[in-house]
XYZ file of C-alpha atoms in Angstrom:
312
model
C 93.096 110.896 158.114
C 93.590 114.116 155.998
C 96.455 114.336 153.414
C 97.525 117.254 154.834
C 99.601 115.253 157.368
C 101.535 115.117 154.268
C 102.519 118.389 153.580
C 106.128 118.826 153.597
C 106.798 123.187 153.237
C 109.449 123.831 151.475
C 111.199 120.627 150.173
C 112.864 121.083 146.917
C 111.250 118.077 144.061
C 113.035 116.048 142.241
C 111.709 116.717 139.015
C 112.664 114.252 135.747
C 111.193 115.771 132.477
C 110.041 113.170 129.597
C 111.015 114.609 126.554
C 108.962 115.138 123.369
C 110.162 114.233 119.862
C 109.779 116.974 117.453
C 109.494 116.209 113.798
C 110.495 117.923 110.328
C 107.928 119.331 107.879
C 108.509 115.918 105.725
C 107.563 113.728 108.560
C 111.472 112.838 109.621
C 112.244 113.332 113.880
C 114.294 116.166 114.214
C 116.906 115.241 115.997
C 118.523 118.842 116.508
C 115.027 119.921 117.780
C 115.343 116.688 120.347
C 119.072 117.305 121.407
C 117.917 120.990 121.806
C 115.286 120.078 124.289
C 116.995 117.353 126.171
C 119.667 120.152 127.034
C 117.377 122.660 127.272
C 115.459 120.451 129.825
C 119.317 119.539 132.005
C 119.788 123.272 131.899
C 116.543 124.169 133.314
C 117.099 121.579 136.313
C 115.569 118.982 135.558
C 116.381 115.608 134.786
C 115.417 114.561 130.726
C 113.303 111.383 130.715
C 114.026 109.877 126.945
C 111.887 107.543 125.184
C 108.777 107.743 127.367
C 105.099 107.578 126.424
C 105.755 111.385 125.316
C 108.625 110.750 123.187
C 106.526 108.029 121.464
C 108.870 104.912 122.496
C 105.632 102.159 121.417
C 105.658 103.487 118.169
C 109.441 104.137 117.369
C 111.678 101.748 115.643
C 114.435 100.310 117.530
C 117.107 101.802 115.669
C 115.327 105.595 116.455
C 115.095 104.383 120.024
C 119.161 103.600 119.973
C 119.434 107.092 118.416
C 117.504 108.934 120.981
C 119.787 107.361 124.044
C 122.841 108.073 121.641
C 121.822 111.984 120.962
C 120.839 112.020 124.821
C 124.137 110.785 126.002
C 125.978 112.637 123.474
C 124.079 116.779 123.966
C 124.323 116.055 127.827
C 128.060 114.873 128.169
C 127.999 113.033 131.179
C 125.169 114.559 132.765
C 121.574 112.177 134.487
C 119.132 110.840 132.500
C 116.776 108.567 132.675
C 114.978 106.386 129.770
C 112.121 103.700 129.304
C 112.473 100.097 128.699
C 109.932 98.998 126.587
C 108.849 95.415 125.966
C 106.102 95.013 123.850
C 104.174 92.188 123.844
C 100.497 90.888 123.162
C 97.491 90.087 126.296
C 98.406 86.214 127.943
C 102.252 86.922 127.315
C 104.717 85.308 129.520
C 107.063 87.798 131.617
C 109.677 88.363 129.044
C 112.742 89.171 131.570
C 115.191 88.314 128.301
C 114.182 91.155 126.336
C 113.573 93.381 129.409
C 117.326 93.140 129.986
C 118.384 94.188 127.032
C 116.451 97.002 127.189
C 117.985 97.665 130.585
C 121.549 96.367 129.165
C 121.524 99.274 126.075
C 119.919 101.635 128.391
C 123.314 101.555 131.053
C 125.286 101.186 127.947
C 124.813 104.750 127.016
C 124.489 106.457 130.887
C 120.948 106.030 131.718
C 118.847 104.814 134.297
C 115.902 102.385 133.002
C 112.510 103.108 133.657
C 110.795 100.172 133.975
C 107.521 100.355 131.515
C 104.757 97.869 132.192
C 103.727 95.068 129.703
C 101.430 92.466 129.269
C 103.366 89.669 130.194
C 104.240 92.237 133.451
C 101.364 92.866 135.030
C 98.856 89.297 133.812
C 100.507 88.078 136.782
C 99.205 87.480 140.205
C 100.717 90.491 142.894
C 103.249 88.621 144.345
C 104.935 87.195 140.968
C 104.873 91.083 139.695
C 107.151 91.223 142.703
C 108.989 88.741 141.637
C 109.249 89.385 138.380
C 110.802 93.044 139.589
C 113.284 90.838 141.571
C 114.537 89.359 138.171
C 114.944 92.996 136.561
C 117.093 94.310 139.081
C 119.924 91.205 138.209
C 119.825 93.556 135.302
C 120.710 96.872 136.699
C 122.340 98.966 138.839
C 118.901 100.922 139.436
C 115.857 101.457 138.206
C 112.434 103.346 138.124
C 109.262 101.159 138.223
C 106.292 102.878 136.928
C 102.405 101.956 136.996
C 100.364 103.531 134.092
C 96.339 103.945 133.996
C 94.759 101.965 130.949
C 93.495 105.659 129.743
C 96.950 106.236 128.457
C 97.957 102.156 127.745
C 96.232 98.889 127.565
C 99.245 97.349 128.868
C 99.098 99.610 132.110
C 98.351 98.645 135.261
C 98.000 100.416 139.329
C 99.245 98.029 141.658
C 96.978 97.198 144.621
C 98.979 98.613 147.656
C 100.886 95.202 148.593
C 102.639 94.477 145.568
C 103.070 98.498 145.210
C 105.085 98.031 148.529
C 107.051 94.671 147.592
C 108.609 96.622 144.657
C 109.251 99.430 147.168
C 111.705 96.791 149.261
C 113.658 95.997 146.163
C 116.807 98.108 146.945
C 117.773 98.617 143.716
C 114.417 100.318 142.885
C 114.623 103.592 143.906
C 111.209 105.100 142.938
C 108.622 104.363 140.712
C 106.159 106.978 138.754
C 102.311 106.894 139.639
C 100.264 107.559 136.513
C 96.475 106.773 137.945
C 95.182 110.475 137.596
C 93.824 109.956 140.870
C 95.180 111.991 143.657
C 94.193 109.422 146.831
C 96.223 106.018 145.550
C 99.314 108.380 145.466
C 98.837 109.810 149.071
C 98.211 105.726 150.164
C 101.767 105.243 148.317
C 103.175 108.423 150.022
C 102.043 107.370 153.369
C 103.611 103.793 152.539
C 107.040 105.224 151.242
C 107.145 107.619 154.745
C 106.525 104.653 156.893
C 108.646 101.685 155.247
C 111.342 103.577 153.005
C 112.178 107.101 152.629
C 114.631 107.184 150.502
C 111.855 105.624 147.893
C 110.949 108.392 145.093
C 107.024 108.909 144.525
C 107.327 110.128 141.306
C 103.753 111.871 140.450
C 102.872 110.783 136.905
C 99.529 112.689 137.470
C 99.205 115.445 135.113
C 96.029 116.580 136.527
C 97.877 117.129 139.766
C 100.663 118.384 139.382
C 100.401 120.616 142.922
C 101.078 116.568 144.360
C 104.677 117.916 145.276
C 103.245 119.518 148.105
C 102.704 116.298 150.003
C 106.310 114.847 149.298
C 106.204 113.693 145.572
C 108.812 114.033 143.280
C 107.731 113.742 139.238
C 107.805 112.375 136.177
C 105.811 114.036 134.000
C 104.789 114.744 130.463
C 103.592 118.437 130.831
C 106.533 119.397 131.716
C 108.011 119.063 128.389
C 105.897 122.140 127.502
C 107.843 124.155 129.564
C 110.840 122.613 132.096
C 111.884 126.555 132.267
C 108.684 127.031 134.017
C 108.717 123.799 136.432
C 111.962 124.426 137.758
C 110.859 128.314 138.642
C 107.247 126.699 139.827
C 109.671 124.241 141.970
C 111.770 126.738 143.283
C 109.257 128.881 144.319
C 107.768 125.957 146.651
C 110.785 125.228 147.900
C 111.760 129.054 148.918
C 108.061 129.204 150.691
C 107.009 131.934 147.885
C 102.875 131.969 147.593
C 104.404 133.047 143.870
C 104.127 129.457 143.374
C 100.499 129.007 143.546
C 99.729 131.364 140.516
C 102.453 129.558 138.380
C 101.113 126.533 139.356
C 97.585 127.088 138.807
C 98.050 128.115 135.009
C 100.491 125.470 134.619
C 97.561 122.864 135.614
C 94.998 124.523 133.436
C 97.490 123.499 130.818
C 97.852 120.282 131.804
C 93.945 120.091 131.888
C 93.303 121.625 128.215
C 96.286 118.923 127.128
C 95.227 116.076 128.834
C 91.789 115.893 128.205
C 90.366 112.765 126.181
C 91.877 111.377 124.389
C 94.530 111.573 126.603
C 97.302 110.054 123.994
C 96.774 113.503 121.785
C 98.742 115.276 124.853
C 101.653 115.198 122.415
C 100.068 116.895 119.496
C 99.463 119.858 122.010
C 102.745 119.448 122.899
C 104.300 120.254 119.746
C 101.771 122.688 119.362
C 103.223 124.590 122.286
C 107.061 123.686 121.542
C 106.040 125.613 118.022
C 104.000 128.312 119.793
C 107.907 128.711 122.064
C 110.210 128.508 118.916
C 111.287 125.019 120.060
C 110.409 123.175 117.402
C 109.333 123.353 113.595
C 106.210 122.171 112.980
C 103.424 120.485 115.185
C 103.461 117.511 113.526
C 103.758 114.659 115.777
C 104.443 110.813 114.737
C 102.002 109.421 112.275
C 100.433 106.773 114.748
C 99.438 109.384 117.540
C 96.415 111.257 117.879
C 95.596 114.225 116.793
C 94.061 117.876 117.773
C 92.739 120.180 116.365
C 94.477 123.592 114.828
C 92.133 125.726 116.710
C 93.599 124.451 119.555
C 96.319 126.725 119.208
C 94.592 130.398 120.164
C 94.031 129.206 123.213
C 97.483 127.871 124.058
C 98.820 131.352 122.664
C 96.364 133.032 125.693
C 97.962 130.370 127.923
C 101.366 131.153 126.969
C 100.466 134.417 127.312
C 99.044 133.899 131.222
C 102.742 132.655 131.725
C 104.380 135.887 130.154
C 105.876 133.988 127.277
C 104.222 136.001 124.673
């Protein structure tokens, strides 16, 4: 079977945004630049995804976590969002369910809706008890977002084999989960699975080398959007009007995500602020102190990018 049974003309995404952190020129987040983008993302249409892998939630502190939700709730005034919970933990962890719902407890607290970020203790466990263990998180919530992350962004990631991807589909209060494998065919198996068992179930794409993966029925999740939600939610409505338009946005919009994404994957975010600078969104290009780097050059050819989207 082709995955073109899977087209679906027309349909409108759902498209959540994970918002980059943009720091100061003495190495302090600036949270004006960060409140700035989080509306600026809501404005554009699109739902801002706070303390994801792009807004470096492994590596902050968890006071600057508490005042990312807290600058979130506060610039978007009652308006969706959606955040990670983040448990961090070592290889041959237990499931750590405690600290998961506090993470999902502080999340609610401040208006968001957890998504669920894999750990150690997570994923070390047989399919069924992942199940399980998703069971025990939603005691915690009102909703969530699962997600499944390839180990080229996180050691701690893991893609589901399709059984336990589909007994975390049945838990009701888990209305989607992002797919971050890179690989287009494991999200059309999930697609196909969401169509026949539940669908009302969000696909969130995760796949940054795909992003064109809302032609087939996913919604996304993604960190290239962060470069430019202004140009996702035109790119969106274009597909959703039937306008061929959206095939030429698209296609530069994935060379990006191809000259950002490329290894080592993790220094996305440095090209990020790269490009936030290039747009006036942010300060400097600086990026926290435990992420990878790239190079300075790198930033002629974003300006010949940004000028392919008539930015420049």
């Amino acid at each position: 079977m082709t995955p073109f049974d899977l087209l679906t003309p027309s349909r409108k995404p759902r498209g959540i945004s994970a918002v980059l952190i943009p720091f100061l020129p003495d190495g302090e987040i600036d949270w004006d630049a960060f409140r700035a983008h989080v509306v600026r993302t809501a404005d554009a249409g699109l739902e801002p995804a706070v303390n994801m892998d792009t807004g470096y939630v492994n590596l902050l502190t968890a006071e600057q976590k508490q005042t990312a939700l807290e600058h979130t709730r506060d610039a978007l005034g009652g308006r969706p969002f959606v955040a990670g919970a983040f448990v961090a933990d070592q290889p041959g962890a237990k499931f750590d369910a405690d600290t998961y719902g506090r993470e999902i407890e502080q999340i609610e607290s401040f208006g968001g809706v957890p998504v669920i970020f894999q750990s150690y203790g997570l994923i070390e466990q047989p399919g069924p008890e992942i199940v399980t263990s998703y069971e025990t998180i939603s005691r915690s919530c009102d909703k969530f977002i699962g997600f499944e992350l390839t180990q080229a962004l996180a050691l701690f990631g893991s893609i589901y084999d399709l059984d336990t991807y589909g007994g975390m589909m049945q838990i009701k209060k888990c209305i989607g989960a992002k797919h971050s494998s890179f690989d287009r065919e494991p999200e059309w198996e999930r697609l196909r699975l969401r169509n026949k068992l539940r669908p009302d179930f969000h696909v969130f794409t995760g796949n940054d080398f795909a992003i064109d993966m809302i032609q087939y029925g996913s919604d996304y999740l993604l960190g290239l959007s962060t470069f430019g939600p202004d140009l996702f939610a035109r790119r969106d409505d274009l597909w959703a009007n039937g306008n061929p338009a959206w095939l030429q946005l698209n296609d530069v919009l994935q060379y990006l995500g191809y000259f950002a994404f490329r290894s080592p994957g993790p220094a996305y975010k440095h090209t990020a602020a790269q490009f936030l600078k290039l747009r006036g969104w942010a300060q400097t290009s600086q990026t926290h102190p435990n992420s990878p780097t790239r190079p300075e050059s790198d930033m002629e050819i974003l300006k010949e990018i940004a000028e392919r989207l008539s930015l420049k």
